[in-house]
Coordinates of C-alpha atoms in Angstrom, one line a residue:
M25 CA 142.5 133.7 -84.2
A26 CA 138.5 133.7 -84.2
Q27 CA 137.1 134.5 -81.0
R28 CA 134.7 132.1 -79.2
R29 CA 131.0 133.7 -79.4
R30 CA 129.7 133.5 -75.8
R31 CA 126.2 132.2 -75.3
S32 CA 123.6 134.2 -73.7
P33 CA 121.9 132.9 -70.4
K34 CA 118.8 132.4 -72.1
A35 CA 120.2 130.0 -75.0
L36 CA 122.2 127.9 -72.6
C37 CA 118.9 127.6 -70.2
T38 CA 117.2 126.8 -73.6
L39 CA 119.7 124.1 -74.5
C40 CA 120.0 122.5 -71.0
G41 CA 116.3 122.1 -71.1
A42 CA 116.4 120.0 -74.6
N43 CA 118.9 117.9 -73.2
M44 CA 116.8 117.2 -70.2
S45 CA 113.8 116.5 -72.0
L46 CA 115.6 114.4 -74.4
Q47 CA 117.2 112.1 -71.6
M48 CA 113.6 112.1 -69.9
S49 CA 112.2 110.8 -73.2
R50 CA 114.9 108.0 -73.3
R51 CA 114.4 107.0 -69.9
N52 CA 110.4 106.7 -70.4
S53 CA 111.0 105.0 -73.6
C54 CA 113.2 102.4 -72.2
R55 CA 110.7 102.0 -69.4
V56 CA 108.0 101.6 -71.6
G57 CA 109.8 99.0 -73.6
I58 CA 110.7 97.0 -70.3
C59 CA 107.0 97.0 -69.1
G60 CA 105.9 96.2 -72.4
N61 CA 108.2 93.1 -72.5
R62 CA 107.0 92.2 -69.2
A63 CA 103.5 92.6 -70.1
S64 CA 103.8 90.7 -73.4
S65 CA 105.5 88.1 -71.5
S66 CA 103.1 87.7 -68.9
E67 CA 100.2 87.8 -71.6
W68 CA 102.0 85.0 -73.1
H69 CA 102.1 83.1 -70.0
A70 CA 98.3 83.6 -69.2
R71 CA 97.6 82.2 -72.8
R72 CA 99.6 79.5 -72.6
R73 CA 98.1 78.4 -68.9
G74 CA 94.7 79.2 -70.6
S75 CA 95.1 77.2 -73.5
S76 CA 95.9 73.9 -71.4
C77 CA 92.3 74.0 -70.2
S78 CA 90.1 76.3 -72.4
Y79 CA 87.1 74.3 -71.2
F80 CA 87.3 76.4 -68.2
S81 CA 87.9 79.6 -69.9
S82 CA 85.1 82.4 -69.5
G83 CA 85.1 82.5 -73.6
A84 CA 85.5 78.8 -74.2
Q85 CA 81.7 78.8 -75.5
S86 CA 80.3 81.0 -78.3
D87 CA 77.0 79.7 -78.1
D88 CA 74.3 82.2 -77.7
F89 CA 71.4 82.2 -75.4
S90 CA 70.0 85.3 -75.5
V91 CA 66.3 85.4 -75.0
S92 CA 63.6 88.2 -75.8
L93 CA 59.9 88.2 -74.9
S94 CA 59.0 88.5 -78.7
Q95 CA 60.4 85.0 -79.4
P96 CA 58.0 81.9 -79.2
I97 CA 57.5 80.2 -75.9
F98 CA 59.1 77.0 -77.5
T99 CA 61.9 78.8 -78.3
I100 CA 62.6 80.4 -75.2
T101 CA 62.1 77.0 -73.0
L102 CA 64.8 75.5 -75.6
R103 CA 67.3 78.1 -74.9
F104 CA 66.9 77.8 -71.4
L105 CA 67.5 74.3 -71.3
L106 CA 70.4 74.3 -73.0
A107 CA 71.8 77.1 -70.8
I108 CA 71.1 74.7 -68.0
D109 CA 72.9 71.7 -69.9
L110 CA 75.9 73.9 -70.7
W111 CA 76.1 74.9 -67.1
L112 CA 75.9 71.4 -66.0
S113 CA 78.2 70.0 -68.4
K114 CA 80.7 72.7 -67.3
R115 CA 80.4 71.9 -63.3
L116 CA 80.9 68.0 -64.1
G117 CA 83.9 68.5 -66.5
V118 CA 86.2 68.3 -63.5
C119 CA 88.8 66.3 -65.4
A120 CA 88.7 68.1 -68.6
C121 CA 92.6 68.9 -68.3
E122 CA 95.6 68.3 -65.7
E123 CA 94.9 71.7 -64.0
S124 CA 91.1 70.6 -63.3
P125 CA 90.0 69.9 -59.8
W126 CA 90.4 66.4 -60.1
G127 CA 93.1 66.1 -62.9
S128 CA 94.9 63.9 -60.7
I129 CA 92.4 60.7 -61.4
R130 CA 92.4 61.8 -65.3
P131 CA 94.5 59.0 -66.3
L132 CA 91.9 56.6 -64.5
V133 CA 88.9 58.2 -66.0
R134 CA 90.8 58.0 -69.3
L135 CA 91.2 54.5 -68.8
V136 CA 87.4 53.9 -68.4
E137 CA 86.7 56.0 -71.3
L138 CA 89.1 53.5 -73.6
S139 CA 86.9 50.3 -71.9
G140 CA 83.7 51.6 -74.0
H141 CA 85.8 52.4 -77.2
V142 CA 84.3 50.4 -80.3
I143 CA 87.7 49.3 -81.5
P144 CA 88.3 46.9 -78.1
W145 CA 84.8 45.7 -78.1
L146 CA 84.9 44.8 -81.9
V147 CA 88.4 43.1 -81.7
G148 CA 87.3 41.2 -78.8
T149 CA 83.8 40.0 -80.2
L150 CA 85.5 38.9 -83.6
Y151 CA 87.9 37.2 -81.7
T152 CA 85.5 35.2 -79.7
L153 CA 83.6 34.7 -82.5
F154 CA 86.4 32.9 -84.7
R155 CA 87.5 31.2 -81.6
G156 CA 84.1 29.9 -80.4
E157 CA 83.9 26.2 -79.8
T158 CA 79.9 26.0 -79.9
V159 CA 77.3 27.2 -82.3
V160 CA 75.5 28.9 -79.3
E161 CA 78.6 30.9 -78.3
Q162 CA 79.4 31.6 -82.2
E163 CA 75.6 33.1 -82.5
I164 CA 76.0 35.3 -79.4
M165 CA 79.3 36.8 -80.7
L166 CA 77.9 37.0 -84.3
N167 CA 75.0 38.9 -83.2
L168 CA 77.1 41.2 -80.8
A169 CA 79.1 42.0 -83.7
L170 CA 76.4 43.2 -85.9
A171 CA 74.9 45.1 -82.8
L172 CA 78.3 47.2 -82.6
L173 CA 78.4 47.8 -86.3
L174 CA 74.4 48.8 -86.3
D175 CA 75.2 51.2 -82.9
L176 CA 78.2 52.8 -85.3
L177 CA 75.7 53.3 -88.1
L178 CA 72.7 54.7 -86.2
V179 CA 75.1 57.2 -84.2
R180 CA 76.9 58.4 -87.3
V181 CA 73.4 59.1 -89.1
V182 CA 72.4 61.2 -86.1
K183 CA 75.3 63.0 -85.7
T184 CA 75.3 64.3 -89.3
L185 CA 71.9 65.3 -89.0
V186 CA 72.0 67.0 -85.6
R187 CA 75.5 68.4 -86.1
R188 CA 76.2 69.8 -82.7
R189 CA 79.8 70.7 -82.0
R190 CA 81.8 69.4 -79.0
P191 CA 82.3 71.2 -76.1
A192 CA 85.5 73.3 -76.5
Q193 CA 88.6 71.3 -74.8
S194 CA 91.8 70.9 -74.3
R195 CA 93.7 69.5 -77.8
S196 CA 96.8 68.1 -75.9
D197 CA 94.9 64.8 -75.1
I198 CA 94.1 64.1 -78.4
L199 CA 96.0 60.5 -78.6
S200 CA 93.5 59.8 -75.6
T201 CA 91.1 58.5 -78.2
F202 CA 91.0 57.1 -81.6
F203 CA 89.1 58.6 -84.5
V204 CA 88.2 62.0 -82.9
E205 CA 84.6 63.1 -84.3
R206 CA 83.7 66.5 -84.8
Y207 CA 80.2 66.4 -83.7
S208 CA 79.0 65.5 -80.2
F209 CA 75.3 64.6 -80.2
P210 CA 74.6 62.0 -79.2
S211 CA 77.3 60.5 -77.1
G212 CA 78.5 56.8 -79.1
H213 CA 80.5 55.9 -76.0
A214 CA 76.6 56.2 -74.0
T215 CA 74.9 54.1 -76.5
R216 CA 77.4 51.6 -77.0
A217 CA 77.4 51.4 -72.9
A218 CA 73.7 50.9 -72.9
M219 CA 73.6 48.5 -75.7
C220 CA 76.1 46.3 -74.7
A221 CA 75.0 46.3 -71.0
R222 CA 71.7 45.4 -72.0
F223 CA 73.1 42.8 -74.4
L224 CA 75.2 41.4 -71.6
L225 CA 72.0 41.1 -69.3
A226 CA 69.9 39.5 -71.4
Q227 CA 72.4 36.9 -73.1
M228 CA 75.3 36.1 -71.2
V229 CA 75.0 37.4 -67.4
D230 CA 73.1 35.0 -65.0
T231 CA 74.6 36.3 -61.6
A232 CA 73.7 39.3 -59.5
S233 CA 76.8 40.3 -58.7
M234 CA 78.0 40.2 -62.2
R235 CA 74.7 42.4 -63.4
V236 CA 75.9 44.8 -60.9
L237 CA 79.4 45.1 -62.4
V238 CA 77.8 45.4 -65.8
L239 CA 75.6 48.1 -64.7
A240 CA 78.3 50.1 -63.0
W241 CA 80.3 49.8 -66.0
A242 CA 78.0 51.3 -68.2
A243 CA 77.4 54.1 -65.7
L244 CA 80.9 54.7 -65.5
V245 CA 81.7 54.8 -69.1
S246 CA 78.9 57.7 -69.6
L247 CA 80.0 59.5 -66.6
S248 CA 83.4 59.7 -68.1
R249 CA 82.4 61.0 -71.1
L250 CA 81.0 64.2 -68.8
L251 CA 84.3 64.1 -66.4
L252 CA 86.7 64.6 -69.8
A253 CA 84.2 67.1 -71.1
R254 CA 83.7 65.3 -74.3
H255 CA 80.0 65.4 -74.4
Y256 CA 77.2 67.6 -73.0
V257 CA 74.6 66.0 -70.4
T258 CA 72.0 66.1 -73.0
D259 CA 74.5 63.8 -75.5
V260 CA 75.1 61.2 -72.8
G261 CA 71.5 61.0 -71.8
F262 CA 70.0 60.7 -75.1
G263 CA 72.8 57.9 -75.8
L264 CA 71.7 56.1 -73.1
V265 CA 68.3 56.1 -74.2
M266 CA 69.1 55.2 -77.6
G267 CA 71.4 52.4 -77.0
Y268 CA 69.1 50.9 -74.6
C269 CA 65.9 51.0 -77.4
Q270 CA 68.8 49.7 -80.1
Y271 CA 68.8 46.3 -78.2
S272 CA 65.2 45.8 -79.1
L273 CA 66.2 46.2 -82.8
V274 CA 68.6 43.6 -82.5
E275 CA 66.3 41.1 -80.9
R276 CA 64.3 41.7 -84.0
L277 CA 67.1 41.1 -86.3
W278 CA 68.4 38.3 -84.7
L279 CA 70.4 35.6 -86.4
R280 CA 69.7 31.9 -85.1
Q281 CA 71.9 28.7 -84.8
S282 CA 70.5 27.6 -88.3
T283 CA 72.1 30.7 -89.9
V284 CA 75.4 30.5 -88.2
G285 CA 75.8 27.1 -88.7
C286 CA 75.2 27.6 -92.6
T287 CA 77.8 30.4 -92.4
T288 CA 80.5 28.4 -90.4
L289 CA 80.0 25.3 -93.1
V290 CA 80.4 27.9 -95.9

């Protein structure tokens, strides 16, 4: 029988050290794998939470407002004003998502937003136009319908020319608005609110209480665009001025009772 070879003490120490190092490496790899899984899961949850309200994330805006002294004074002033516009818009966007500071009143603000959409206004105006009993009522509704169509046309032209991007916001509420547009400047809700408010005050409203209600509605619709982070402050401000001036154009293009009577007979 072959005799077993005796290993030297040095070889035994080397073998034990190799086994210990192998066990330690296995433990470390397991710990690293567990920690990596935990880190990846925590990172996934953080991304998920951040994606639900991206408007308030630090990297939500990619606009560059860096200023150098070599630039013209007009460029410096414009960048400064845009930076203030961005900062103020983010401050006002307190209903951008459910996790926002005022997220509890978000459904109410969205209801106010819907009241300023063009579809309810067009449907209600056309229904009243065809159901109108007097020529005066039909004249007012016809001109209101034309004013709404004119507002849509002018807003689309300005948005196409300016091409300003909308604020970064959550996409989970995309069903809250119809026909979500790509561009932001100016706010169509603001132009419509200002134009319709001036139209109603000039043609239909004759009491002080109703005038207050109409003005309050226009202000709330415009404010909802900021609270929901749909637009910047300059979008809403320019939209209000644009809508106010649109009514002057509507008055010049006003269709009289004779024209309405001829179209009704036809």
